[in-house]
Amino acid sequence: MKKEIANWGNYPVMESDEQQFSFDDQLQQMVKDTHHFIPRGNGRCYGDASLGGQTISTLKYDKILSFDVQNGVFECQSGLVLDKILEVIVPKGWFLPVTPGTKFITVGGAVGSDVHGKNHHVDGSFSNHIVEMDIVLADGRVLTCSPTQYPDLFEATCGGMGLTGMISRVKFRLKKIETSCIKQKQIKADNLEHIIQLFEEYKHYTYSVAWIDCLKKGKGFGRSILILGEHATINDLNDKQRKDPLQLPKKKQITFPFNLPSWVLNTFTVKAFNFLYYGKNFKKEINNVVGYEPFYYPLDAILHWNRGYGKKGFIQYQFVVPMNAKQGLIEILQRISDKGIGSFLAVLKVFGKQESLISFPEEGYTLALDIPVRKGLFEFLDELDQIVLKYGGRLYMSKDARMKPEVLEAGYPRLQEFKDIVKKYNPDGKIRSTQSDRLLLTTN
Amino acid sequence: MSTVLILGAASDMAVAIAKKYAAEGNAIQLAARNIQRLQPLQSDIAIRYNTTCTVHEFDALNFNSHQAFFDQLPVKPDITICVFGYLGENETARASWVESEKIIHTNYTGAVSILNVVSNYYAAQQKGVIAGISSVAGERGRQSNYIYGSAKAGFTAYLSGLRNRMFHEKVHVVSVQPGFVYTRMTENLTLPPLLTANPEAVANTVYKAVAKKKNVVYVKWFWRWIMLIIKSIPEFMFKKLKM
Ligand SMILES: Cc1cc2nc3c(=O)[nH]c(=O)nc-3n(C[C@H](O)[C@H](O)[C@H](O)COP(=O)(O)OP(=O)(O)OC[C@H]3O[C@@H](n4cnc5c(N)ncnc54)[C@H](O)[C@@H]3O)c2cc1C
């Protein structure tokens, strides 16, 4: 059915013919019969990675195939949303090995973007935990791949933005937990130097992330809050929590009802927000035990918060620079603060070592910024791209809606190898997105 | 805990109904033509709701197999829900008897055939519940889908007669009248959002109607009134309308 679709950033919006399926045989037929298409999960990537003239949505293809409760191995169809997985595994004492900052993504999307969580430096990205998966190739054939079976297909599918084929079945390992709570520590950092030093000091923590105020100038430039966490053990819980240590969060969600006019989100309001946010954490350090939802998914509590950025939408700019390129981080934050570009969200994380073909993570610092679309923004981001490249970094395709193909090429040293594998399994570029065409990954 | 048999289990409505009953702690029997299609749903329900879920091959159009199908069920269901249906294409059906026959036999003959078997069993044991998903399209024939509508009209009348007969056998029969529902069956139609229910709403209606021993239920309450109005338009006027 033809309809207007956009991903989380609401930019770009485009008309697409979207097909849905529920069964394996239907999927294979659809892939064979469709002229060209891109797989689409829950549209939680920000830009145009799962957009195209034709899309095949996995959302009705969401069945659990097996769950080995003893060994924590879970198998499902690719359209299953993480939220639904948690409902099943948490009460049995298991957790997702890696989760992004929202639980409203599909397993297919988790693999297509090879998502990372706050524990990347300890547990790597999602694909590190895959036992095997099935891919429906452009010609309708189904191949089972793993790190040892069709390893080229496997590697190029992890983070390959759907271009190798439709991921249909994924089997992956879970993480054992004793309770559904997180022992959280929040530390306030005065500036950028300080937060980097804190990351270093607390790197033994499984989960870590920092929220940065990127408008503050002068001495407080880069002031932030470091949020650390560990899965709580029974001993960490109070008596009330101990009665049901693996309980699921109670459902309560607020929906952001409409698009805010874009003037609402000007520098002033962002400053006020940041003032309140950082002001709230008046103590130097807070330690507490919280449910897993506020810890992993603080933004999910407000459905459709993306509408707060107005009709024109926004871009999330996420890059990584190597460990020794802190200066790059400073330079970019400086540029943003000079430009006075409002961003509610500036999230800093540290990645651990990762060898990958096309996945985003590599050892270093990664920063993600939300910036509303406005005149001059893309030119400004082109300048930031140059700084990222100068320091040997790269951008996250899952958040991208505008980078130039040269920027991708300069950031991913194994790009040609990736393109060759895509060509092998998707020879006519039948599987293609607006993004892959823009980045010259599928145009012949 | 009851055992619930779902006939035509691969449809979106059936999936929602199966999940609703499983979530409430019942054992589920999924029956449809293509067992392979049902297997993922089977594991999903069994794992998600910690319950028993089995699959059974059933073809609504293979009338001769219906008695054997029911006899071979390892556990006899306490509740039987007849969900299968086929919308088809009125235009095609007008021109092709094959299509007409498929519409009529799926929505009417097939349903009568299997529910005769089930109701005879329930009558003999003096208990059981049957729920049939019919359609508001059966309440008055319209030029745009009267073949489907007439088959559903037949099914609605069958259910009403069955309810009457089975009342005296301590067996309850529920007729469910969905209006528009967002499903695979309707994905190529543009439906008015206000009047359209999702499969989960149908599932909740079925569940409640069975639990409360309702006779005839509409999924969205206003359909009862819409149909009342449509039914009360005098025929000489109705035939002039383009519906
Ligand atoms: C609030 C928020 C926080 C986020 N935090 C993080 C984070 O911390 N870390 C992180 O890594 N990401 C993060 N993301 C990004 C998100 O995790 C990824 O974009 C994810 O891929 C979205 O999955 P999706 O199911 O919505 O798929 P979509 O957005 O629809 O698709 C994403 C990509 O996966 C491909 N794809 C989807 N399904 C399949 C399939 N079955 N077969 C083949 N390819 C497929 C698509 O073609 C597309 O290229 C965040 C997003 C939001 C909105």
Short mmCIF file of N, CA and C and ligand atoms in Angstrom, two decimals, chain A residues 8 38-46 49-50 58 78 100-102 105-106 108-109 112-113 115-116 161-162 165-167 305 349 396 398-399, ligand 1:
data_model
loop_
_atom_site.label_atom_id
_atom_site.label_comp_id
_atom_site.label_asym_id
_atom_site.label_seq_id
_atom_site.Cartn_x
_atom_site.Cartn_y
_atom_site.Cartn_z
N TRP A 8 12.66 7.88 12.39
CA TRP A 8 12.49 8.59 13.66
C TRP A 8 12.77 10.09 13.59
N ILE A 38 13.56 -2.23 0.12
CA ILE A 38 14.47 -2.27 1.26
C ILE A 38 13.69 -2.85 2.45
N PRO A 39 14.32 -3.74 3.22
CA PRO A 39 13.64 -4.24 4.42
C PRO A 39 13.41 -3.11 5.41
N ARG A 40 12.27 -3.14 6.07
CA ARG A 40 11.99 -2.10 7.06
C ARG A 40 11.50 -2.74 8.34
N GLY A 41 12.09 -2.32 9.46
CA GLY A 41 11.65 -2.79 10.78
C GLY A 41 10.69 -1.77 11.37
N ASN A 42 11.03 -1.24 12.52
CA ASN A 42 10.12 -0.30 13.17
C ASN A 42 10.44 1.17 12.86
N GLY A 43 11.27 1.41 11.86
CA GLY A 43 11.56 2.79 11.45
C GLY A 43 12.21 3.63 12.53
N ARG A 44 12.99 2.99 13.39
CA ARG A 44 13.64 3.74 14.48
C ARG A 44 15.05 4.18 14.13
N CYS A 45 15.51 3.86 12.91
CA CYS A 45 16.73 4.52 12.50
C CYS A 45 16.30 5.95 12.21
N TYR A 46 17.19 6.86 12.21
CA TYR A 46 16.75 8.26 12.15
C TYR A 46 16.54 8.78 10.73
N ALA A 49 17.76 5.11 5.96
CA ALA A 49 18.28 3.75 5.75
C ALA A 49 17.18 2.74 5.46
N SER A 50 15.99 2.91 6.03
CA SER A 50 14.94 1.94 5.71
C SER A 50 13.82 2.61 4.91
N THR A 58 8.63 -5.83 8.24
CA THR A 58 8.68 -7.11 8.96
C THR A 58 7.75 -7.12 10.17
N SER A 78 12.41 -11.92 12.41
CA SER A 78 13.12 -10.64 12.49
C SER A 78 12.28 -9.44 12.85
N PRO A 100 19.94 -0.97 22.41
CA PRO A 100 20.12 0.47 22.19
C PRO A 100 19.25 1.26 23.16
N GLY A 101 19.25 2.58 23.01
CA GLY A 101 18.52 3.44 23.94
C GLY A 101 17.01 3.44 23.77
N THR A 102 16.48 2.60 22.89
CA THR A 102 15.03 2.45 22.79
C THR A 102 14.73 0.96 22.66
N ILE A 105 12.69 -1.30 18.79
CA ILE A 105 13.28 -1.67 17.51
C ILE A 105 13.10 -3.17 17.31
N THR A 106 13.18 -3.59 16.06
CA THR A 106 13.03 -5.01 15.77
C THR A 106 14.39 -5.71 15.84
N GLY A 108 15.53 -7.57 13.48
CA GLY A 108 16.13 -7.32 12.16
C GLY A 108 16.85 -5.99 12.13
N GLY A 109 16.25 -4.97 12.72
CA GLY A 109 16.87 -3.64 12.80
C GLY A 109 18.12 -3.67 13.68
N GLY A 112 20.64 -5.25 11.33
CA GLY A 112 20.90 -4.37 10.18
C GLY A 112 21.78 -3.19 10.54
N SER A 113 21.61 -2.68 11.76
CA SER A 113 22.45 -1.57 12.22
C SER A 113 23.58 -2.06 13.12
N VAL A 115 23.47 -2.82 16.32
CA VAL A 115 23.37 -1.79 17.36
C VAL A 115 24.32 -2.02 18.53
N HIS A 116 24.63 -0.93 19.17
CA HIS A 116 25.48 -0.96 20.37
C HIS A 116 24.68 -0.43 21.55
N MET A 161 22.94 -2.51 6.85
CA MET A 161 21.75 -1.71 6.54
C MET A 161 20.81 -2.38 5.55
N GLY A 162 20.63 -3.68 5.72
CA GLY A 162 19.63 -4.41 4.94
C GLY A 162 19.99 -4.72 3.51
N GLY A 165 20.20 -8.67 2.01
CA GLY A 165 19.01 -9.51 1.91
C GLY A 165 18.13 -9.27 3.11
N MET A 166 17.01 -9.98 3.12
CA MET A 166 16.08 -9.83 4.25
C MET A 166 16.45 -10.82 5.33
N ILE A 167 16.80 -10.34 6.49
CA ILE A 167 17.07 -11.22 7.62
C ILE A 167 15.72 -11.78 8.05
N TRP A 305 8.40 11.30 21.24
CA TRP A 305 9.03 12.56 21.65
C TRP A 305 9.70 13.24 20.46
N LYS A 349 29.58 8.27 24.65
CA LYS A 349 29.85 6.90 25.09
C LYS A 349 31.25 6.51 24.68
N TYR A 396 27.71 7.15 11.82
CA TYR A 396 26.82 6.00 11.97
C TYR A 396 25.76 6.06 10.87
N SER A 398 23.16 4.38 10.51
CA SER A 398 21.81 4.22 11.01
C SER A 398 21.17 5.56 11.39
N LYS A 399 22.00 6.55 11.61
CA LYS A 399 21.47 7.86 12.00
C LYS A 399 21.55 8.83 10.83
C1 LIG C 1 15.52 6.88 20.92
C2 LIG C 1 16.49 6.06 20.12
C3 LIG C 1 17.66 5.64 20.70
C4 LIG C 1 18.58 4.88 19.98
N1 LIG C 1 19.71 4.47 20.60
C5 LIG C 1 20.60 3.72 19.93
C6 LIG C 1 21.76 3.22 20.56
O1 LIG C 1 21.99 3.47 21.74
N2 LIG C 1 22.61 2.45 19.84
C7 LIG C 1 22.38 2.13 18.55
O2 LIG C 1 23.17 1.40 17.96
N3 LIG C 1 21.28 2.59 17.92
C8 LIG C 1 20.39 3.37 18.57
N4 LIG C 1 19.26 3.80 17.94
C9 LIG C 1 19.06 3.43 16.53
C10 LIG C 1 18.29 2.11 16.36
O3 LIG C 1 18.66 1.19 17.31
C11 LIG C 1 18.62 1.51 14.99
O4 LIG C 1 18.38 2.44 13.99
C12 LIG C 1 17.83 0.24 14.66
O5 LIG C 1 18.38 -0.33 13.50
C13 LIG C 1 16.36 0.52 14.38
O6 LIG C 1 15.69 -0.70 14.15
P1 LIG C 1 14.27 -0.79 13.47
O7 LIG C 1 13.70 -2.10 13.80
O8 LIG C 1 13.46 0.40 13.81
O9 LIG C 1 14.63 -0.82 11.92
P2 LIG C 1 14.57 0.29 10.80
O10 LIG C 1 14.88 1.61 11.39
O11 LIG C 1 13.31 0.16 10.05
O12 LIG C 1 15.76 -0.20 9.90
C14 LIG C 1 17.11 0.01 10.26
C15 LIG C 1 18.03 -0.69 9.27
O13 LIG C 1 17.95 -2.11 9.43
C16 LIG C 1 17.55 -2.71 8.21
N5 LIG C 1 16.65 -3.81 8.54
C17 LIG C 1 15.56 -3.80 9.37
N6 LIG C 1 14.99 -5.01 9.41
C18 LIG C 1 15.72 -5.82 8.60
C19 LIG C 1 15.63 -7.19 8.22
N7 LIG C 1 14.66 -7.98 8.68
N8 LIG C 1 16.55 -7.65 7.36
C20 LIG C 1 17.54 -6.86 6.87
N9 LIG C 1 17.68 -5.58 7.21
C21 LIG C 1 16.78 -5.06 8.07
C22 LIG C 1 16.86 -1.64 7.41
O14 LIG C 1 16.92 -1.89 6.04
C23 LIG C 1 17.66 -0.42 7.81
O15 LIG C 1 18.82 -0.34 7.06
C24 LIG C 1 18.33 4.55 18.63
C25 LIG C 1 17.14 4.98 18.04
C26 LIG C 1 16.22 5.71 18.77
C27 LIG C 1 14.95 6.16 18.10
#
